[in-house]
CSV table of C-alpha atoms in Angstrom, one decimal:
chain,number,residue,atom,x,y,z
A,1,UNK,CA,59.2,50.4,-26.1
A,2,UNK,CA,58.0,47.1,-26.7
A,3,UNK,CA,60.7,44.1,-26.1
A,4,UNK,CA,59.6,41.0,-26.2
A,5,UNK,CA,62.0,38.2,-24.0
A,6,UNK,CA,62.1,34.4,-25.1
A,7,UNK,CA,63.3,31.2,-23.9
A,8,UNK,CA,63.3,27.7,-23.2
A,9,UNK,CA,62.3,26.0,-20.2
A,10,UNK,CA,65.4,27.1,-17.6
A,11,UNK,CA,67.4,28.9,-20.0
A,12,UNK,CA,67.5,32.0,-17.8
A,13,UNK,CA,64.5,33.7,-19.7
A,14,UNK,CA,62.9,35.6,-16.5
A,15,UNK,CA,66.2,37.1,-15.0
A,16,UNK,CA,67.4,38.6,-18.5
A,17,UNK,CA,64.1,40.4,-18.5
A,18,UNK,CA,64.2,41.6,-15.0
A,19,UNK,CA,67.7,42.8,-15.4
A,20,UNK,CA,66.4,44.5,-18.5
A,21,UNK,CA,63.7,46.3,-16.4
A,22,UNK,CA,66.1,47.3,-13.4
A,23,UNK,CA,67.9,49.2,-16.6
A,24,UNK,CA,65.1,50.6,-17.5
A,25,UNK,CA,64.3,52.2,-14.4
A,26,UNK,CA,60.8,53.8,-13.4
A,27,UNK,CA,58.8,52.3,-11.0
A,28,UNK,CA,58.0,48.8,-11.7
A,29,UNK,CA,55.0,46.1,-11.9
A,30,UNK,CA,55.0,42.8,-12.5
A,31,UNK,CA,52.3,41.2,-14.0
A,32,UNK,CA,52.1,37.4,-13.3
A,33,UNK,CA,50.0,35.2,-15.3
A,34,UNK,CA,50.5,31.5,-13.9
A,35,UNK,CA,47.1,30.0,-12.0
A,36,UNK,CA,48.7,28.2,-9.1
A,37,UNK,CA,47.1,24.3,-9.1
A,38,UNK,CA,49.4,22.8,-6.7
A,39,UNK,CA,52.6,22.0,-4.4
A,40,UNK,CA,55.1,22.3,-8.2
A,41,UNK,CA,53.4,25.3,-9.5
A,42,UNK,CA,53.6,26.6,-5.9
A,43,UNK,CA,57.1,26.0,-5.7
A,44,UNK,CA,57.3,28.0,-9.5
A,45,UNK,CA,56.2,30.8,-7.9
A,46,UNK,CA,57.9,30.5,-4.9
A,47,UNK,CA,61.3,30.6,-6.6
A,48,UNK,CA,60.5,33.6,-9.1
A,49,UNK,CA,59.2,35.5,-5.9
A,50,UNK,CA,62.8,35.0,-4.5
A,51,UNK,CA,64.5,36.3,-7.5
A,52,UNK,CA,62.3,39.5,-7.7
A,53,UNK,CA,63.0,40.1,-3.7
A,54,UNK,CA,64.2,43.8,-3.5
A,55,UNK,CA,64.2,45.0,-7.2
A,56,UNK,CA,61.3,47.0,-6.4
A,57,UNK,CA,58.9,45.5,-8.3
A,58,UNK,CA,55.2,45.6,-7.3
A,59,UNK,CA,53.6,41.9,-7.9
A,60,UNK,CA,49.8,42.2,-9.8
A,61,UNK,CA,48.0,38.4,-10.0
A,62,UNK,CA,46.6,38.7,-13.8
A,63,UNK,CA,45.6,35.2,-15.2
A,64,UNK,CA,43.3,36.9,-18.1
A,65,UNK,CA,42.2,40.4,-19.3
A,66,UNK,CA,45.1,42.3,-19.6
A,67,UNK,CA,43.1,45.0,-22.1
A,68,UNK,CA,40.6,45.6,-18.7
A,69,UNK,CA,43.7,45.8,-16.2
A,70,UNK,CA,43.2,49.4,-14.7
A,71,UNK,CA,47.0,50.5,-14.9
A,72,UNK,CA,48.3,52.9,-12.6
A,73,UNK,CA,49.2,56.4,-13.9
A,74,UNK,CA,52.9,56.2,-11.8
A,75,UNK,CA,53.6,53.6,-14.1
A,76,UNK,CA,53.4,55.8,-17.7
A,77,UNK,CA,57.0,56.5,-17.6
A,78,UNK,CA,58.0,53.1,-15.8
A,79,UNK,CA,58.2,49.5,-16.9
A,80,UNK,CA,55.9,46.1,-16.9
A,81,UNK,CA,56.8,42.8,-16.8
A,82,UNK,CA,54.5,40.7,-17.8
A,83,UNK,CA,55.5,36.8,-16.9
A,84,UNK,CA,54.6,35.1,-18.8
A,85,UNK,CA,52.0,34.7,-22.8
A,86,UNK,CA,52.8,30.7,-22.5
A,87,UNK,CA,50.8,30.8,-19.5
A,88,UNK,CA,48.3,33.8,-20.2
A,89,UNK,CA,47.1,31.5,-23.2
A,90,UNK,CA,46.2,28.5,-21.2
A,91,UNK,CA,43.9,30.9,-19.2
A,92,UNK,CA,42.4,32.0,-22.0
A,93,UNK,CA,42.1,29.5,-24.3
A,94,UNK,CA,40.5,27.7,-22.1
A,95,UNK,CA,38.3,30.3,-19.6
A,96,UNK,CA,35.0,28.7,-17.8
A,97,UNK,CA,33.3,32.2,-18.2
A,98,UNK,CA,32.7,32.8,-21.9
A,99,UNK,CA,30.8,31.1,-23.6
A,100,UNK,CA,32.8,28.5,-26.2
A,101,UNK,CA,36.4,29.5,-24.8
A,102,UNK,CA,36.5,26.6,-23.8
A,103,UNK,CA,37.2,24.6,-27.1
A,104,UNK,CA,38.4,21.6,-25.5
A,105,UNK,CA,37.9,18.9,-23.3
A,106,UNK,CA,40.7,17.6,-20.7
A,107,UNK,CA,38.3,14.3,-20.9
A,108,UNK,CA,39.8,11.7,-23.2
A,109,UNK,CA,36.5,10.5,-22.9
A,110,UNK,CA,34.1,13.8,-23.7
A,111,UNK,CA,33.7,12.9,-27.2
A,112,UNK,CA,32.0,9.2,-27.0
A,113,UNK,CA,29.8,10.7,-23.6
A,114,UNK,CA,28.8,13.4,-26.2
A,115,UNK,CA,27.7,11.2,-28.7
A,116,UNK,CA,26.1,8.4,-26.4
A,117,UNK,CA,23.7,11.4,-24.8
A,118,UNK,CA,23.0,13.1,-27.7
A,119,UNK,CA,20.3,11.1,-29.7
A,120,UNK,CA,21.0,13.1,-33.0
A,121,UNK,CA,24.0,12.0,-32.7
A,122,UNK,CA,23.1,8.3,-34.0
A,123,UNK,CA,24.8,7.5,-37.1
A,124,UNK,CA,22.2,7.6,-39.0
A,125,UNK,CA,21.5,11.2,-38.6
A,126,UNK,CA,25.1,11.9,-37.9
A,127,UNK,CA,25.4,10.8,-41.8
A,128,UNK,CA,22.0,13.0,-42.5
A,129,UNK,CA,23.7,16.1,-41.7
A,130,UNK,CA,27.0,14.8,-43.4
A,131,UNK,CA,25.0,15.4,-46.9
A,132,UNK,CA,23.3,18.4,-46.3
A,133,UNK,CA,27.0,19.8,-45.2
A,134,UNK,CA,26.2,20.0,-41.0
A,135,UNK,CA,27.8,17.7,-39.8
A,136,UNK,CA,29.0,18.6,-36.0
A,137,UNK,CA,32.7,18.0,-36.6
A,138,UNK,CA,32.6,20.6,-39.2
A,139,UNK,CA,30.4,22.6,-37.2
A,140,UNK,CA,32.9,22.5,-34.4
A,141,UNK,CA,36.0,22.8,-36.4
A,142,UNK,CA,34.5,26.1,-38.0
A,143,UNK,CA,33.6,27.0,-34.5
A,144,UNK,CA,36.5,27.0,-32.8
A,145,UNK,CA,39.2,28.4,-35.2
A,146,UNK,CA,37.2,31.5,-34.9
A,147,UNK,CA,37.3,31.0,-31.1
A,148,UNK,CA,40.8,30.2,-31.2
A,149,UNK,CA,40.9,33.5,-33.2
A,150,UNK,CA,38.5,35.5,-30.7
A,151,UNK,CA,41.0,34.9,-28.1
A,152,UNK,CA,44.3,35.2,-30.0
A,153,UNK,CA,42.8,39.2,-30.8
A,154,UNK,CA,41.5,39.8,-26.8
A,155,UNK,CA,45.4,38.4,-25.8
A,156,UNK,CA,47.1,41.4,-28.9
A,157,UNK,CA,44.3,43.8,-27.6
A,158,UNK,CA,45.6,44.2,-24.4
A,159,UNK,CA,48.7,44.2,-25.1
A,160,UNK,CA,48.5,47.2,-26.9
A,161,UNK,CA,46.6,48.6,-23.8
A,162,UNK,CA,49.4,47.8,-21.6
A,163,UNK,CA,52.0,49.2,-24.2
A,164,UNK,CA,50.8,52.5,-24.4
A,165,UNK,CA,49.9,52.8,-20.1
A,166,UNK,CA,53.1,52.4,-19.9
A,167,UNK,CA,57.0,53.1,-20.5
A,168,UNK,CA,58.6,50.0,-20.9
A,169,UNK,CA,56.4,46.9,-21.5
A,170,UNK,CA,58.9,43.7,-21.0
A,171,UNK,CA,57.4,40.6,-22.6
A,172,UNK,CA,58.4,37.2,-21.2
A,173,UNK,CA,57.4,33.9,-23.7
A,174,UNK,CA,58.4,30.9,-24.2
A,175,UNK,CA,59.9,28.7,-27.1
A,176,UNK,CA,58.8,25.4,-27.0
A,177,UNK,CA,58.9,24.3,-30.9
A,178,UNK,CA,61.7,22.2,-31.1
A,179,UNK,CA,61.4,19.3,-28.7
A,180,UNK,CA,60.3,17.1,-31.8
A,181,UNK,CA,57.5,15.8,-30.4
A,182,UNK,CA,53.7,14.2,-31.2
A,183,UNK,CA,51.9,15.9,-29.1
A,184,UNK,CA,47.5,15.1,-29.0
A,185,UNK,CA,45.1,17.5,-31.7
A,186,UNK,CA,44.9,20.5,-28.5
A,187,UNK,CA,48.0,20.4,-27.5
A,188,UNK,CA,49.4,20.6,-31.5
A,189,UNK,CA,46.4,23.8,-31.2
A,190,UNK,CA,47.3,25.3,-28.2
A,191,UNK,CA,51.1,25.4,-29.4
A,192,UNK,CA,50.0,26.6,-32.6
A,193,UNK,CA,48.1,29.8,-31.1
A,194,UNK,CA,51.0,30.4,-29.1
A,195,UNK,CA,53.6,30.7,-31.8
A,196,UNK,CA,51.2,32.4,-33.9
A,197,UNK,CA,51.2,35.6,-30.8
A,198,UNK,CA,54.6,34.9,-30.7
A,199,UNK,CA,55.0,35.9,-34.1
A,200,UNK,CA,52.6,39.1,-34.1
A,201,UNK,CA,54.1,40.1,-31.0
A,202,UNK,CA,57.6,40.3,-32.4
A,203,UNK,CA,56.4,42.1,-35.4
A,204,UNK,CA,55.1,45.1,-32.8
A,205,UNK,CA,58.1,44.8,-30.4
A,206,UNK,CA,61.1,47.5,-30.6
A,207,UNK,CA,63.4,44.7,-29.3
A,208,UNK,CA,63.7,40.9,-29.5
A,209,UNK,CA,65.5,38.6,-28.2
A,210,UNK,CA,66.5,34.6,-27.6
A,211,UNK,CA,67.6,33.9,-24.3
A,212,UNK,CA,70.2,30.4,-24.8
A,213,UNK,CA,71.6,29.5,-21.8
A,214,UNK,CA,71.4,32.0,-20.1
A,215,UNK,CA,73.2,33.7,-22.8
A,216,UNK,CA,71.0,36.7,-24.3
A,217,UNK,CA,71.1,36.7,-29.0
A,218,UNK,CA,70.0,39.6,-29.6
A,219,UNK,CA,67.0,39.2,-32.6
A,220,UNK,CA,65.9,42.8,-33.5
A,221,UNK,CA,66.5,45.8,-31.9
A,222,UNK,CA,65.8,49.0,-31.6
A,223,UNK,CA,65.5,49.7,-35.3
A,224,UNK,CA,63.6,47.1,-36.2
A,225,UNK,CA,65.9,45.4,-37.8
A,226,UNK,CA,67.1,41.8,-37.2
A,227,UNK,CA,70.3,41.7,-35.5
A,228,UNK,CA,72.4,38.5,-35.4
A,229,UNK,CA,75.7,38.1,-33.3
């Protein structure tokens, strides 16, 4: 049974997901996908640890490679809580150990540095490549699209693997698409892939719930129909 829980920041989606895990019963495994980079991240982790205290969750760190996770047999009839999809995507999209996986750079001057250091990107050379349909920009776009698809497929394989290993899988994801802000290309890229993942998981899910102001709003029920309240 797969249950997708979506909500904005501070919506109460985590508390709701934990509540449902307690209702589902059986042994409970919490998969934490967040990598800790600074003090603010530590505060978030401590907050979530305090929320789970006394609820019987076994916690594992799982920032990447869901499909490689060896879930113990005791969770076959138990519940796995994955939190959250947005952090998992960040880790998978910009990971360092897969050639070409980190298709973007956080250095705003990276492209300028690359062009300055590579004689093949002199204006004349670039124009010649454009004539042949082999310009770096075109190759980069095609390559990045392929990498993005590979990232999405890798995550979805991991979701299917987890669903096969437990009785109930609860996934927490973010609704971060409604703020009306214009973002840079890399952020738009990330949002596009996250939206695609949310759609794909929702299609597979038995239940989808959106949490708004702490109120769970049913979107999809056990029978696969959309059920609005």
